[in-house]
PDB file of C-alpha atoms in Angstrom:
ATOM      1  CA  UNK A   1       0.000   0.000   0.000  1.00  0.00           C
ATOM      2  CA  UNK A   2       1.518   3.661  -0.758  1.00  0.00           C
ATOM      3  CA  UNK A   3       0.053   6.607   0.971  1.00  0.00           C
ATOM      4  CA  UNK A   4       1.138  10.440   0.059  1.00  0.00           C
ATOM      5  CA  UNK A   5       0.492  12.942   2.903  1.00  0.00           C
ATOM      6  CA  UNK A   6       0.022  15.976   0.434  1.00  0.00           C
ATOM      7  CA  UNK A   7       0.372  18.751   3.287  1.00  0.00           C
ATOM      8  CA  UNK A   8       2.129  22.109   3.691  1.00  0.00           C
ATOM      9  CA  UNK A   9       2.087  22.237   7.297  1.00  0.00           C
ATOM     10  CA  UNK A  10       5.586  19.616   8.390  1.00  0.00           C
ATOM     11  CA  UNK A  11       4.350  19.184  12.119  1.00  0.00           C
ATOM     12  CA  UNK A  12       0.711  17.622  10.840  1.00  0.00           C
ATOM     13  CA  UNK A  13       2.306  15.578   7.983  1.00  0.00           C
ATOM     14  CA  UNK A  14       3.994  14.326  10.784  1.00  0.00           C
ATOM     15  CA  UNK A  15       1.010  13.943  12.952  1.00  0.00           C
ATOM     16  CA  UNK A  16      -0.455  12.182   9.461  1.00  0.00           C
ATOM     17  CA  UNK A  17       2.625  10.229   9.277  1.00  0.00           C
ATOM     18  CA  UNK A  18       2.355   8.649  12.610  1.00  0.00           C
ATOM     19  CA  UNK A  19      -1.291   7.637  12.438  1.00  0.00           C
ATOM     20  CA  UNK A  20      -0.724   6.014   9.322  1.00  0.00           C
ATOM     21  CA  UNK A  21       1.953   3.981  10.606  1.00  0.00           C
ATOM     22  CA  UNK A  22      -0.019   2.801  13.533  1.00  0.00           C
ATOM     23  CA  UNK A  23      -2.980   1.995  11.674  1.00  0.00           C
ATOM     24  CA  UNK A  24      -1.544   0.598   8.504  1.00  0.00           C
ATOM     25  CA  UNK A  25       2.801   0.048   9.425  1.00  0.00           C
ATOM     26  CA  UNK A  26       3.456  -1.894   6.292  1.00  0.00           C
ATOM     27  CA  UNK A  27       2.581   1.289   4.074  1.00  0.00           C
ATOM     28  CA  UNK A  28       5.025   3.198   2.130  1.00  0.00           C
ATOM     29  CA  UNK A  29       4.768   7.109   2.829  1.00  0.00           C
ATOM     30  CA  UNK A  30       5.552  10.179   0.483  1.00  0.00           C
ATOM     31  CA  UNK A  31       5.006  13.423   1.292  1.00  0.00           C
ATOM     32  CA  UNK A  32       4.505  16.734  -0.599  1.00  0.00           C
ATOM     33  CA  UNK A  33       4.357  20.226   0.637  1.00  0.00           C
ATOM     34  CA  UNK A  34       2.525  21.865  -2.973  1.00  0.00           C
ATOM     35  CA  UNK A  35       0.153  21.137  -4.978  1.00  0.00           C
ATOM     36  CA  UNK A  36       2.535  20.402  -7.739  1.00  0.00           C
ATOM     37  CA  UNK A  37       4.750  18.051  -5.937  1.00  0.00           C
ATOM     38  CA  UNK A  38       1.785  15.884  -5.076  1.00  0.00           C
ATOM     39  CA  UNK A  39       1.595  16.026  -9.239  1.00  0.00           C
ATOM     40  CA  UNK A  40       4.663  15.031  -9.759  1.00  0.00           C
ATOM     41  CA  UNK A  41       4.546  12.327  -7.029  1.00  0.00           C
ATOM     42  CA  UNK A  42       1.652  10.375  -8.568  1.00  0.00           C
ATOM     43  CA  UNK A  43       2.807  11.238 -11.873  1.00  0.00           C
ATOM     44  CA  UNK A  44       5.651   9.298 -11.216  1.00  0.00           C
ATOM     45  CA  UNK A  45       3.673   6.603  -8.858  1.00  0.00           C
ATOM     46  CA  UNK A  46       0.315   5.987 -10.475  1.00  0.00           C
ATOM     47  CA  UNK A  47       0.059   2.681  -7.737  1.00  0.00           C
ATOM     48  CA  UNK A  48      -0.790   5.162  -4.836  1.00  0.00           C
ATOM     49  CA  UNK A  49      -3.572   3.688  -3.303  1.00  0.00           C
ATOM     50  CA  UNK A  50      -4.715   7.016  -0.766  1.00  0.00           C
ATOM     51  CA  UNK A  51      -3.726  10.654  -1.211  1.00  0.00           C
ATOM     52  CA  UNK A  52      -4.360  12.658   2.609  1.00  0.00           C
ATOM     53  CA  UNK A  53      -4.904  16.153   0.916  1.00  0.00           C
ATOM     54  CA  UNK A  54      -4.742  19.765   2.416  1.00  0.00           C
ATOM     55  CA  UNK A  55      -7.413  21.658   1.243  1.00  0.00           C
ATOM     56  CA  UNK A  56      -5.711  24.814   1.510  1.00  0.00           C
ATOM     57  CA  UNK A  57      -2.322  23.722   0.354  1.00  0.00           C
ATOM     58  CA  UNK A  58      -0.503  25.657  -1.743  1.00  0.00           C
ATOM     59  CA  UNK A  59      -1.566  25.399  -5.746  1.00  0.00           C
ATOM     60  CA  UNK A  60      -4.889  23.439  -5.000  1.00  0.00           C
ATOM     61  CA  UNK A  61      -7.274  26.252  -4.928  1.00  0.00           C
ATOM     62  CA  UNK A  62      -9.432  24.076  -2.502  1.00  0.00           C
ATOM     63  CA  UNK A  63     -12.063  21.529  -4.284  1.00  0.00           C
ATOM     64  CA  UNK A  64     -10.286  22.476  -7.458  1.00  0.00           C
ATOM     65  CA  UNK A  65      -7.519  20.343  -6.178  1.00  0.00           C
ATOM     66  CA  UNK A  66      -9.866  17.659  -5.336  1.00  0.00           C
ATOM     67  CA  UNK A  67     -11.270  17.677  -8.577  1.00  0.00           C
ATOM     68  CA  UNK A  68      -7.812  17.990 -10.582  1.00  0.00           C
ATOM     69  CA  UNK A  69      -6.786  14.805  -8.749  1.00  0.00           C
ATOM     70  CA  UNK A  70     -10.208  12.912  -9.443  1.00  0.00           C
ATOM     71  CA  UNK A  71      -9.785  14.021 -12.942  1.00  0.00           C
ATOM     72  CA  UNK A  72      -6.166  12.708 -13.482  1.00  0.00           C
ATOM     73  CA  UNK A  73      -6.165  10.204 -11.643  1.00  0.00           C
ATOM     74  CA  UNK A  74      -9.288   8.464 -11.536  1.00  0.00           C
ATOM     75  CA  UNK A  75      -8.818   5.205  -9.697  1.00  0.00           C
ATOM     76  CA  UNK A  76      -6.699   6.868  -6.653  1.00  0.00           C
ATOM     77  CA  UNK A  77      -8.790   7.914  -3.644  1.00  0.00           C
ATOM     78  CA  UNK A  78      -8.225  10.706  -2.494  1.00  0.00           C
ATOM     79  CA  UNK A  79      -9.310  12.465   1.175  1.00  0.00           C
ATOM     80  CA  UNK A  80      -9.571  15.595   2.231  1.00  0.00           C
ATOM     81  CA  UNK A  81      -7.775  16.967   5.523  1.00  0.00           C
ATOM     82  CA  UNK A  82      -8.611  20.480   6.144  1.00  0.00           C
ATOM     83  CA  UNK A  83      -9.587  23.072   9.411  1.00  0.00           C
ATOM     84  CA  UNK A  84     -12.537  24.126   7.447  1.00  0.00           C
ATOM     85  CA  UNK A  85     -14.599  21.589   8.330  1.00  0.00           C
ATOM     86  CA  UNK A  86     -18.184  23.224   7.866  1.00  0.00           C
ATOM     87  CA  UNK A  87     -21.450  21.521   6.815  1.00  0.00           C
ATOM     88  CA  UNK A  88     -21.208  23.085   3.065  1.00  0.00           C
ATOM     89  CA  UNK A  89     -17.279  22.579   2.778  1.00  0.00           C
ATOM     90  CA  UNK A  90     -17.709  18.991   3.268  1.00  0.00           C
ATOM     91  CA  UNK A  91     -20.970  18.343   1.577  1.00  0.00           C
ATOM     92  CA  UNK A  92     -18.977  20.342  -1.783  1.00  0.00           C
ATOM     93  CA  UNK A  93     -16.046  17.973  -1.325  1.00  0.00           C
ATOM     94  CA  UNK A  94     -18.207  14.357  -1.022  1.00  0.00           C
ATOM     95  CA  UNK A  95     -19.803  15.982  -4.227  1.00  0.00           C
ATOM     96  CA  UNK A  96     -16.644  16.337  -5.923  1.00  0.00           C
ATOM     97  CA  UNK A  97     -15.142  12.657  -5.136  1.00  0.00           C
ATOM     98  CA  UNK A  98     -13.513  12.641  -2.027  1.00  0.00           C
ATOM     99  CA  UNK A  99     -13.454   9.546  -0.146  1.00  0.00           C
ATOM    100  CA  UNK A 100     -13.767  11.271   2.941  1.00  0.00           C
ATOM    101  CA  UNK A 101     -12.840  14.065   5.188  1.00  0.00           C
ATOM    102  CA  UNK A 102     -10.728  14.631   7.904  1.00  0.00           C
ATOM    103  CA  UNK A 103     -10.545  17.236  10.476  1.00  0.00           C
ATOM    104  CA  UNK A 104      -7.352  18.878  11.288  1.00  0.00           C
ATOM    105  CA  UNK A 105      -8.892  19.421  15.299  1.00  0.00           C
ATOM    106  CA  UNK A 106      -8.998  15.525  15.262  1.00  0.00           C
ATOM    107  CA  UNK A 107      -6.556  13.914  17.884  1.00  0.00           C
ATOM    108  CA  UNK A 108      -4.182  10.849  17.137  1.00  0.00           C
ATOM    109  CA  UNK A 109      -6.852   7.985  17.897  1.00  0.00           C
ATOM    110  CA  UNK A 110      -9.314  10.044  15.558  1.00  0.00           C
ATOM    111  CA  UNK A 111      -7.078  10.481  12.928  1.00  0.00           C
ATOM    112  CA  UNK A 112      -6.346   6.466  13.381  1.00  0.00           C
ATOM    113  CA  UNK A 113     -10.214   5.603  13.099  1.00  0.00           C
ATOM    114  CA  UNK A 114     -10.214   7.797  10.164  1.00  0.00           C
ATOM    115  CA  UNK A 115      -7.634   6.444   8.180  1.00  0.00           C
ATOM    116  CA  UNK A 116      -9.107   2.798   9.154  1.00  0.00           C
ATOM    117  CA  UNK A 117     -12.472   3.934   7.923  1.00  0.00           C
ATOM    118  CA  UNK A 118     -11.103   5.152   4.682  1.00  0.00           C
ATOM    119  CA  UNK A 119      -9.003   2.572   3.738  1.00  0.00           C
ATOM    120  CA  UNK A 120     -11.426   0.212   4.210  1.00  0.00           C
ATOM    121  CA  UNK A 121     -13.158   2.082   1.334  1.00  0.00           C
ATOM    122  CA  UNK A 122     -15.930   3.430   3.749  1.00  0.00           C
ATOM    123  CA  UNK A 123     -16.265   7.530   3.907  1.00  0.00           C
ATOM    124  CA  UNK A 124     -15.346   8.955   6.717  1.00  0.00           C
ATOM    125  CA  UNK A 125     -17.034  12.274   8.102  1.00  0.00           C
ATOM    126  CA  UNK A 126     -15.727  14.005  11.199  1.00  0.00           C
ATOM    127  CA  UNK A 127     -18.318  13.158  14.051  1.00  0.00           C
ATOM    128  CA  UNK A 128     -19.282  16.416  14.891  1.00  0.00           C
ATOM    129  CA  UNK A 129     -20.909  17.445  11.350  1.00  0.00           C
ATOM    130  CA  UNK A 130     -21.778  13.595  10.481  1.00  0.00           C
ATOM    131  CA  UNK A 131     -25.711  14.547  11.029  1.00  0.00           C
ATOM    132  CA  UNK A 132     -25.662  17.616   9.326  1.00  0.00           C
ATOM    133  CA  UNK A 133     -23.633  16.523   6.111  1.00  0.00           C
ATOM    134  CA  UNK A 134     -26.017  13.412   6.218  1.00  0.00           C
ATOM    135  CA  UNK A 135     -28.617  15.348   6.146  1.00  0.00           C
ATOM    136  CA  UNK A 136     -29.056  18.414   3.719  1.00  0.00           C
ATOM    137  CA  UNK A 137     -27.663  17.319   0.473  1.00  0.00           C
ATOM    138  CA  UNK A 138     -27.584  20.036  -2.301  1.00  0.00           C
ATOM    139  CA  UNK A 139     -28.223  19.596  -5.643  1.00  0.00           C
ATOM    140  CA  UNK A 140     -26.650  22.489  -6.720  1.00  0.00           C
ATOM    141  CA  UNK A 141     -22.869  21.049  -5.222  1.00  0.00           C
ATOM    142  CA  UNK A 142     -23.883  17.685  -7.125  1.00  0.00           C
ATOM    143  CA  UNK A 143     -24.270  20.025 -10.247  1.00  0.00           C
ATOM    144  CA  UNK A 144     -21.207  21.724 -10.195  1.00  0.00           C
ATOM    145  CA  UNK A 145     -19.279  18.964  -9.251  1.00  0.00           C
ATOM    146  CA  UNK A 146     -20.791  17.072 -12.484  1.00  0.00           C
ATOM    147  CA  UNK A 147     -19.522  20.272 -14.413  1.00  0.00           C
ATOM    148  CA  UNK A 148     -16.175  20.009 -12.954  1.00  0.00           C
ATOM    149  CA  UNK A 149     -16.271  16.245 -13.790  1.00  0.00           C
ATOM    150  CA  UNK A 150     -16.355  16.796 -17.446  1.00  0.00           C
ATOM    151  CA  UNK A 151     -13.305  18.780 -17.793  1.00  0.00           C
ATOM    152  CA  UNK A 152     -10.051  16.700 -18.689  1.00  0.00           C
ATOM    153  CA  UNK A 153      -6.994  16.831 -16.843  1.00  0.00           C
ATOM    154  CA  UNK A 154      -5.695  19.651 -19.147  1.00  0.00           C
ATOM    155  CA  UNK A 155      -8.664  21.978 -18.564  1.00  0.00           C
ATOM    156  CA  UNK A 156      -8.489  21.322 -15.216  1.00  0.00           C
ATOM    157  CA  UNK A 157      -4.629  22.534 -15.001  1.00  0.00           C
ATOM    158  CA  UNK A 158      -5.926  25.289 -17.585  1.00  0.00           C
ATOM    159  CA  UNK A 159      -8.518  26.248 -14.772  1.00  0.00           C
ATOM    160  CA  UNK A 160      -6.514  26.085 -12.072  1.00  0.00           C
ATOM    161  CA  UNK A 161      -3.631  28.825 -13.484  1.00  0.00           C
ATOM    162  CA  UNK A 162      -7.095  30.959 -14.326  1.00  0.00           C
ATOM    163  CA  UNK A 163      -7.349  30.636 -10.502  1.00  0.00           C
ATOM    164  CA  UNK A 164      -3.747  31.836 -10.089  1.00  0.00           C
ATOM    165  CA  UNK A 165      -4.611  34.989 -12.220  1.00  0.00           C
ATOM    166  CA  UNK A 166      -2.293  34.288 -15.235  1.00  0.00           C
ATOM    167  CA  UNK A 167      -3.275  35.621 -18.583  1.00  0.00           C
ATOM    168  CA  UNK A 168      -3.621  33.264 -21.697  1.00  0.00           C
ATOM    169  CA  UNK A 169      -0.240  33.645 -22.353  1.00  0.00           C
ATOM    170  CA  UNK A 170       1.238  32.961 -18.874  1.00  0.00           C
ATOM    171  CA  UNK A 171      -0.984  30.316 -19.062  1.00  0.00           C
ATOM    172  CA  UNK A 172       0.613  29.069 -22.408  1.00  0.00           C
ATOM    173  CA  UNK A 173       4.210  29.669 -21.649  1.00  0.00           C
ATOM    174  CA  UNK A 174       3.590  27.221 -18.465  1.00  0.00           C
ATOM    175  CA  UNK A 175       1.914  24.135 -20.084  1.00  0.00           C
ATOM    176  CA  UNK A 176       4.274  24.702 -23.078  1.00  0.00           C
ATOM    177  CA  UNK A 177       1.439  25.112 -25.368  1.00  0.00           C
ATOM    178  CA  UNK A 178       0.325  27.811 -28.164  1.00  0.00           C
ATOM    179  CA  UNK A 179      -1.935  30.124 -26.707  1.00  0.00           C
ATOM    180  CA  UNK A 180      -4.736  29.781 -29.103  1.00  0.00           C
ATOM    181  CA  UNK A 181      -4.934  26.659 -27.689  1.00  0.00           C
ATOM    182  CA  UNK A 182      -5.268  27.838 -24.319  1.00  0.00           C
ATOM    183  CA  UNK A 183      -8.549  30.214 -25.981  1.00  0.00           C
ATOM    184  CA  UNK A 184      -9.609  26.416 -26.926  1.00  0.00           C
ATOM    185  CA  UNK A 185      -9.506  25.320 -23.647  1.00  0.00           C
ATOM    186  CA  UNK A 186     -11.263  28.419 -21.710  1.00  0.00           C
ATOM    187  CA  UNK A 187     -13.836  28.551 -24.279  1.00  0.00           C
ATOM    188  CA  UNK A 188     -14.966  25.072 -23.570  1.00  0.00           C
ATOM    189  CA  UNK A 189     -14.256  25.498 -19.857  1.00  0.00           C
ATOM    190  CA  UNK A 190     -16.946  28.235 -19.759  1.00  0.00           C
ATOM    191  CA  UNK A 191     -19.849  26.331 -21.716  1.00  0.00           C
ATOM    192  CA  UNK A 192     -19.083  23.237 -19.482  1.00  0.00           C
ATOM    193  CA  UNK A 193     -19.101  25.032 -16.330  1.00  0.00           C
ATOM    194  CA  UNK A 194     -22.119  28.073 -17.606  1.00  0.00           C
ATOM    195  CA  UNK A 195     -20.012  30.887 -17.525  1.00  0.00           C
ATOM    196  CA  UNK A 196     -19.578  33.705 -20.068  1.00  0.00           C
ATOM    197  CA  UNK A 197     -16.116  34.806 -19.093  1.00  0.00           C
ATOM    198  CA  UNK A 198     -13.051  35.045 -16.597  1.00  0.00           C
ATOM    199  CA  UNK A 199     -15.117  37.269 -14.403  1.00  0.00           C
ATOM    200  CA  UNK A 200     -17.974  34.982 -13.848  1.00  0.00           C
ATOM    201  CA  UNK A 201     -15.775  32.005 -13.431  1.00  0.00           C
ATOM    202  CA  UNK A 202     -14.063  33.631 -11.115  1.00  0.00           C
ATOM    203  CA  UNK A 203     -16.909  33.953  -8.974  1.00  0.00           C
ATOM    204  CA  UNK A 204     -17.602  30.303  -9.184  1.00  0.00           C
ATOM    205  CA  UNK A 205     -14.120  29.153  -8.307  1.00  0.00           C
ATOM    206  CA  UNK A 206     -14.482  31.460  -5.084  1.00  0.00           C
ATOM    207  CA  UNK A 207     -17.258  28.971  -4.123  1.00  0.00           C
ATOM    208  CA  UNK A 208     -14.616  26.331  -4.184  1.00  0.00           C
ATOM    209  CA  UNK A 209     -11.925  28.243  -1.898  1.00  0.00           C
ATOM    210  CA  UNK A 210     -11.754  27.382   1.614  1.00  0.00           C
ATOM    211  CA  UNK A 211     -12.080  30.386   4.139  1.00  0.00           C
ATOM    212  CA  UNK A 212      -9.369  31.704   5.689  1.00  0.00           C
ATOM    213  CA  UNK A 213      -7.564  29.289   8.073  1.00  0.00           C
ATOM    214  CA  UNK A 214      -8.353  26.189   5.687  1.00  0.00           C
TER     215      UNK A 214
END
């Protein structure tokens, strides 16, 4: 079994790290402290069986990251760890594929039970929103995360430098790509995801942020 702790924060990747090798000692651990090393990492190591991933980490642009992963790498299950762990935020990231979601207030033997939970391909909700996440689904996060779904892996990465604020050709120079082909990309980004423009999808990808302390 491989496990990568995709965190920025080094004291709760090591918190991570140690609940993992209580609960499952025969794993192999990575870590990664961006968004883009966790890329690279399962670029390079499509067996991963679990990515533990910050939702405010840096590069992810919250669910975005979520969804990026999902999108690229389909068959890897990937959870969420995050301080935000509202009602909404965690209804958004079920939507959106995540195989469950992890508080960062959660002591040792909760992150243990967690981890158990999850790797024994059952979701895993922290137990003070379980009722309320149970209990108000929303359409309108099962919609968007269906939009989201039917972006490939390039207009996901395409979306995700929108997020950063690069311009077309920023955006061009980084994938290595001409940037009419980046126009290609954004203009089907916006009909799949019923926006007009980089204003209006900016709106929508604030929905996906976490708040401040994440």
């Amino acid at each position: 079994m491989r496990i990568l702790l995709a965190d920025d924060h080094p004291l709760f990747r090591l918190a991570l790290a140690q609940a993992v090798r209580a609960t499952a000692p025969d794993a192999q651990l990575a870590e990664a402290a961006t968004f883009d090393e966790a890329r690279a990492d399962l670029a390079a190591h499509a067996d991963t069986d679990l990515v533990l991933l910050d939702l405010d980490m840096p590069g992810s642009h919250g669910l975005i990251g979520l969804a990026s992963r999902r999108a690229e790498h389909p068959a890897i299950a990937v959870a969420m760890v995050s301080a935000q762990d509202d009602a909404a935020t965690i209804r958004r990231a079920l939507a959106c594929g995540a195989a469950g979601y992890i508080s960062k207030r959660a002591g040792l033997d909760e992150l243990g039970e967690a981890l158990r939970t999850v790797l024994d391909c059952r979701t895993w909700l922290p137990p003070h929103v379980r009722d309320r996440v149970a209990a108000a689904p929303d359409p309108a996060d099962r919609a968007l995360a269906a939009r989201l779904a039917s972006l490939s892996p390039q207009q996901m990465r395409v979306l995700g430098l929108v997020a950063d604020g690069l311009l077309n050709k920023q955006i061009a120079d980084r994938l290595d790509v001409q940037e009419r082909t980046v126009k290609a990309h954004l203009t089907a980004i916006f009909e799949r995801l019923g926006v007009r423009n980089r204003t209006q999808a900016g709106v929508l990808l604030r929905t996906l942020e976490p708040a401040a302390g994440g």
